[in-house]
Backbone as numpy.savetxt, mean C-alpha at the origin, in Angstrom:
# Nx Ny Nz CAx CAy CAz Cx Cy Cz
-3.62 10.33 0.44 -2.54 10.19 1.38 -3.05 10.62 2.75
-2.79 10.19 3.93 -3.33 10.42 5.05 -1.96 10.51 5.48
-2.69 11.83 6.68 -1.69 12.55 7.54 -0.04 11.64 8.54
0.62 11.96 8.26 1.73 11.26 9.07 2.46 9.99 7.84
1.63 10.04 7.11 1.99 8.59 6.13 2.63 9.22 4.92
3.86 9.25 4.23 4.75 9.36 3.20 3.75 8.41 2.12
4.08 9.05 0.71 3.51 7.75 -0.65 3.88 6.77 -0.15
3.33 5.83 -0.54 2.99 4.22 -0.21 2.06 3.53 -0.84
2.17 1.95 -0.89 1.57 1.03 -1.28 0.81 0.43 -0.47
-0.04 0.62 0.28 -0.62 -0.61 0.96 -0.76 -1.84 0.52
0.08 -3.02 1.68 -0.12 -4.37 1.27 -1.45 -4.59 1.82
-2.22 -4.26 2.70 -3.47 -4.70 2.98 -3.82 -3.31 4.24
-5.02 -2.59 3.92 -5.60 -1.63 4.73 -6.86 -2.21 4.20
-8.00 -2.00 5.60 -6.94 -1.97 6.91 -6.35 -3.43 6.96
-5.33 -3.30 8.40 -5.01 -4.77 8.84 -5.56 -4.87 9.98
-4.67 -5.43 11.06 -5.05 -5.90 12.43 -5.48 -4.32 13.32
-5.99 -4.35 13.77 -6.30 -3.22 14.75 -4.92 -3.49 15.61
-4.46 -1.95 16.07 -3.53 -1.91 17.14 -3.42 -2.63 18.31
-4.77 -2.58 18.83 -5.57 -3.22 20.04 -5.09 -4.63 19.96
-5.81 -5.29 18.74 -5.68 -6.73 18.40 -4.33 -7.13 17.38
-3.57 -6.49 17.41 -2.00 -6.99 16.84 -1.26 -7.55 17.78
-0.92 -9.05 17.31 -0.07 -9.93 17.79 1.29 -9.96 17.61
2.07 -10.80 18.47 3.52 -11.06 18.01 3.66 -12.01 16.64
2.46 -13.12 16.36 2.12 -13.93 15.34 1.93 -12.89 14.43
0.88 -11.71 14.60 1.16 -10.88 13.85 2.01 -10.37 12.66
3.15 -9.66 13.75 4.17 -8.90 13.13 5.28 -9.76 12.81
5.40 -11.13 13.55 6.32 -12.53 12.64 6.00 -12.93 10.88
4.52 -12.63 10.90 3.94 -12.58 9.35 4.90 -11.66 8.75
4.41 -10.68 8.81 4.78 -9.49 8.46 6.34 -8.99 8.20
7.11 -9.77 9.23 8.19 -9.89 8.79 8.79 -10.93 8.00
8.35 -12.14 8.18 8.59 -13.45 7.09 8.30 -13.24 5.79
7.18 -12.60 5.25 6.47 -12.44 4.19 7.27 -11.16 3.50
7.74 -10.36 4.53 8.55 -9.38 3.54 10.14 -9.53 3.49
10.58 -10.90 4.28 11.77 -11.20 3.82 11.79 -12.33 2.76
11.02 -12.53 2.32 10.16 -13.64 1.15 10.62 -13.03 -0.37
10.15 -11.72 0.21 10.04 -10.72 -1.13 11.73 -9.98 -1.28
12.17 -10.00 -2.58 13.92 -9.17 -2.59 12.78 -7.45 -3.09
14.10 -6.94 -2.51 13.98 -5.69 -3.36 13.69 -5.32 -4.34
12.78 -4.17 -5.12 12.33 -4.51 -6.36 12.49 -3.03 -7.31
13.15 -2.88 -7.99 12.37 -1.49 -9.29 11.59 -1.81 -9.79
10.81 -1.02 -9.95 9.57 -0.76 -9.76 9.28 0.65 -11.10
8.40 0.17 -12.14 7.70 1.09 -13.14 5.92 1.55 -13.01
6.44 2.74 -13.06 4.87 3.13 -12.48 4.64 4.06 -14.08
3.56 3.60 -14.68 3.04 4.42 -15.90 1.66 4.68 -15.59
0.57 4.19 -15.40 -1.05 4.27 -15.34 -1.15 4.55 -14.35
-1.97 6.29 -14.69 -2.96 6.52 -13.75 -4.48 5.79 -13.59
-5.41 5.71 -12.77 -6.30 5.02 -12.72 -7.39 5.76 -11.81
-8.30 6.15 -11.96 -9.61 7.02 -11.25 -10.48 6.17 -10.39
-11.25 5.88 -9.51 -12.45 5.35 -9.54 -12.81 5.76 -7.91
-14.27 5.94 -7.72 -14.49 6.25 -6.53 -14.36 7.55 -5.65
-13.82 7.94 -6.22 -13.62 9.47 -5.97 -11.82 9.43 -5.52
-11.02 8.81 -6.40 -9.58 8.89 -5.69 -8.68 8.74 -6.89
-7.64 9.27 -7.14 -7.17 9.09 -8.21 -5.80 8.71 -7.94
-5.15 7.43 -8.34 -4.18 6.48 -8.00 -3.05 6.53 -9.55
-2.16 5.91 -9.14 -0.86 5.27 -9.71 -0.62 4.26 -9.71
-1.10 2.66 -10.22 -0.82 1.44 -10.12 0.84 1.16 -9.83
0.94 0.18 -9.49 2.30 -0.47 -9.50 1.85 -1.86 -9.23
1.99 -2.12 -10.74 1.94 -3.58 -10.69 2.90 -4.63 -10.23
4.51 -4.11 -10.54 5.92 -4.63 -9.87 5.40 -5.33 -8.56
4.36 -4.60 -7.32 4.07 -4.81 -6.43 3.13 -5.71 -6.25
2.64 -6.11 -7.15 1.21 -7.18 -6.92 1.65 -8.74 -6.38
2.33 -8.98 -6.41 3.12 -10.96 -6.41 2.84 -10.23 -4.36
3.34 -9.56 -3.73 3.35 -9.24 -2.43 2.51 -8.32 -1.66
1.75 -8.03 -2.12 0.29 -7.31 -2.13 -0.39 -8.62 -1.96
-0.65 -9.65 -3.29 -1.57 -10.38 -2.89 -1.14 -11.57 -1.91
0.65 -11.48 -1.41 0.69 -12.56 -0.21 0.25 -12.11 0.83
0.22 -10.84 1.21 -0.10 -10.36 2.06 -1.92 -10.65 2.53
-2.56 -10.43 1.19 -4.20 -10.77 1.53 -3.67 -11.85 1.82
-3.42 -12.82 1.27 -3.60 -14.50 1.31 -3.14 -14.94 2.71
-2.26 -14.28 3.60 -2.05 -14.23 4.82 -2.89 -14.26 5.85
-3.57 -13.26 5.66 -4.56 -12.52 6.49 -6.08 -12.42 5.84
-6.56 -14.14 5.43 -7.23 -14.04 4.54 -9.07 -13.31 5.27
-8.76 -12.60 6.24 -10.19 -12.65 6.81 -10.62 -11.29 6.64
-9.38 -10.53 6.58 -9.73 -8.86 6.26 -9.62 -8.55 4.65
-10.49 -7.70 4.35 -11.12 -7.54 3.35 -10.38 -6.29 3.05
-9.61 -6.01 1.97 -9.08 -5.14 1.68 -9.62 -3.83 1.14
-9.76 -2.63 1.78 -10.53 -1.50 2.01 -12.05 -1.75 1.79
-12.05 -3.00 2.54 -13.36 -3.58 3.57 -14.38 -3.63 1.76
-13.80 -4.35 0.93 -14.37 -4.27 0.24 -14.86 -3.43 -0.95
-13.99 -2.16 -0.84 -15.03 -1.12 -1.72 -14.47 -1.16 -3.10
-13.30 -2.10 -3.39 -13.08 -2.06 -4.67 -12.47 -3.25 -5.13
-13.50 -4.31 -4.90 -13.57 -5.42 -5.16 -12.75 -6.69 -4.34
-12.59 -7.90 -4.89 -11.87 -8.79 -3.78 -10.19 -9.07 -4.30
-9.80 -8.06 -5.03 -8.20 -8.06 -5.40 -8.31 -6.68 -6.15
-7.75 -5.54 -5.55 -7.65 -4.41 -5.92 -6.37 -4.32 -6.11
-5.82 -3.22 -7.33 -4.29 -3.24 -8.08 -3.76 -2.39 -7.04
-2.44 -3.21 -6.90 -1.81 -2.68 -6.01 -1.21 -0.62 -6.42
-1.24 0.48 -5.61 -1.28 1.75 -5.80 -0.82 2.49 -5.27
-0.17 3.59 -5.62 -0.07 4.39 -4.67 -1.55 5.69 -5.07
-1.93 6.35 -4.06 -3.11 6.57 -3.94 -2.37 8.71 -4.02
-2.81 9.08 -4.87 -2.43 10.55 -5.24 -3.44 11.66 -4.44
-4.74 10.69 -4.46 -5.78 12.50 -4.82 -6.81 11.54 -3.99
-7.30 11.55 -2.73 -8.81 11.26 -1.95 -9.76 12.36 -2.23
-11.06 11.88 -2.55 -11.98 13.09 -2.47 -12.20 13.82 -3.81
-12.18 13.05 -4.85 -11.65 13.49 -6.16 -13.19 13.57 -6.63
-14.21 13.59 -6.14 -15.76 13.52 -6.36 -16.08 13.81 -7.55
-15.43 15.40 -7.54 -15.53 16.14 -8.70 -14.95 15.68 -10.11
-15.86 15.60 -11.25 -15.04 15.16 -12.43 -14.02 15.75 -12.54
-14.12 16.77 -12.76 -13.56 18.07 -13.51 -11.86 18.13 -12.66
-12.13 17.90 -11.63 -10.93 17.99 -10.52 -9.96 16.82 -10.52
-11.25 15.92 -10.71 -10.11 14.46 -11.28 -9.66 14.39 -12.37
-9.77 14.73 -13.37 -9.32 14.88 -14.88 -8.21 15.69 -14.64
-8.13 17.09 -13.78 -6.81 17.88 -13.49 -5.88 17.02 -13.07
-6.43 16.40 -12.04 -5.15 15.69 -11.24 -4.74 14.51 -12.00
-5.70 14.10 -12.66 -5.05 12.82 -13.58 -4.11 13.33 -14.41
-4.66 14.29 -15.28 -3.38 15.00 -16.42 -2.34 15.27 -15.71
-1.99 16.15 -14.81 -0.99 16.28 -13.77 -0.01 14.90 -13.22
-0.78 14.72 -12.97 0.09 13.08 -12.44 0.76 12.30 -13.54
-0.26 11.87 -14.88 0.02 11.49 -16.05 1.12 12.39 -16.79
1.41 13.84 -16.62 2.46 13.94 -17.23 4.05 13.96 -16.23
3.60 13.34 -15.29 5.23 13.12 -14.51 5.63 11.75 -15.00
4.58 10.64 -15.61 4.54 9.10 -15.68 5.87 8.98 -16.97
6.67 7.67 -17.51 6.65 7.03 -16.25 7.26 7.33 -15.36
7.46 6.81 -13.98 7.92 6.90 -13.03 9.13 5.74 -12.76
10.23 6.07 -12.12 11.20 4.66 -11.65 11.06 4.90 -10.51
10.84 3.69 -9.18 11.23 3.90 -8.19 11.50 2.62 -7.73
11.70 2.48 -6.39 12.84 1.33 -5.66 11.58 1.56 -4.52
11.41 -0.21 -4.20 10.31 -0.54 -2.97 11.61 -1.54 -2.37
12.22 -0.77 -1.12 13.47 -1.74 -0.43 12.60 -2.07 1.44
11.68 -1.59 1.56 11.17 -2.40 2.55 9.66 -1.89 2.74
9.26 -3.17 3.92 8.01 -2.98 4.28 7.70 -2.50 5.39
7.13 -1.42 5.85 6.58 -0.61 7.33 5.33 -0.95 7.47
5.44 -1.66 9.36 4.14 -1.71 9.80 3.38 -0.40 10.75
2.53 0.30 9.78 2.06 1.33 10.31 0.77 1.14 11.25
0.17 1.48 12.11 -1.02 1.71 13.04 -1.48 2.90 13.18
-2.50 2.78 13.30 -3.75 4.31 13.93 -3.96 4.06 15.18
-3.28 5.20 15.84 -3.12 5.56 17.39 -4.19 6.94 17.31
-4.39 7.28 18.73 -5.22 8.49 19.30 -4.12 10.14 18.70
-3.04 9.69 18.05 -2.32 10.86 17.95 -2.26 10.62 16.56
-3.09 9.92 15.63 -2.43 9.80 13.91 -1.92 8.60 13.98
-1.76 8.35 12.33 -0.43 6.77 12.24 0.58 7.22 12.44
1.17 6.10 12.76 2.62 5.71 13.51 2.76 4.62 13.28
4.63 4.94 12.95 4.84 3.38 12.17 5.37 2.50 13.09
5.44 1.15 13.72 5.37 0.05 14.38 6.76 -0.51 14.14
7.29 -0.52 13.26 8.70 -0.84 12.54 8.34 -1.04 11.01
9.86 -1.33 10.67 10.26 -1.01 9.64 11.31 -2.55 8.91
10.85 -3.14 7.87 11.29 -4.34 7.74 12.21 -4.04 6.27
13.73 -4.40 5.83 13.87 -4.51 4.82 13.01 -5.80 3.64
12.98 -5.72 2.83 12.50 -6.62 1.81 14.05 -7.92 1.63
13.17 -9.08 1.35 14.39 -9.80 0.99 15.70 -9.98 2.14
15.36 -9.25 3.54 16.06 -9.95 4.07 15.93 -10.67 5.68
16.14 -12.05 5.92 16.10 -12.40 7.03 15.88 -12.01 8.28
14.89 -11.80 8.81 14.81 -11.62 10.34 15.55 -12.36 11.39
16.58 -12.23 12.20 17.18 -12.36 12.94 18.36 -13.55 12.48
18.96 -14.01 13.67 19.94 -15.14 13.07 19.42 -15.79 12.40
């Protein structure tokens, strides 16, 4: 979890640089998540690799992967875990240590499963002060008239 950012799913990190974010941009971004309705959402599997220890949510994958397919030029965490990584929420960075990841996995694994509700999508950016979120889109519903 990185500083300023609540649990979350990333539909695609990184995305556009701040610098280089368009109004075409954030029209994606809002079309694509009024595409998607509201969803419950079952979270059971923990999952390790790389030194990070995650929570799949598969519920989330159908809009995870519109999102790559959008923006088909950025490479989702530039590659380091393959060319369609399961959509996650991400628990533990820096998990190097076996021994430390096995804690946090058991830990996490005995809160599972989990119910939760994904009712919209936030476009977050990395500014000189931390992320900051850009707006805030419900799921499933229409942008403007």
């Amino acid at each position: 979890m990185r500083r300023g950012v609540p649990a979350h799913v990333s539909l695609l990190y990184p995305f556009v640089p701040e610098s280089a974010l368009t109004g075409q941009d954030e029209k994606g971004v809002r079309s694509l998540a009024a595409s998607f309705p509201a969803a419950d959402l079952l979270m059971e599997e923990v999952v390790t690799a790389s030194g990070f220890v995650a929570v799949t949510v598969p519920g989330l994958q159908p809009i995870v992967d519109a999102f790559r397919a959008q923006w088909p030029g950025l490479r989702p965490y530039r590659g380091r875990f393959g060319a369609r990584p399961a959509a996650h929420v991400t628990v533990a960075m820096g998990a190097d240590d076996p021994t430390a990841a096995a804690h946090v996995r058991a830990a996490i694994g005995s809160l599972l499963p989990l119910r939760t509700r994904a009712a919209a999508v936030q476009l977050v950016v990395l500014t000189e002060e931390g992320w900051q979120s850009r707006f805030t889109v419900p799921l499933g519903v229409p942008d403007g008239p």
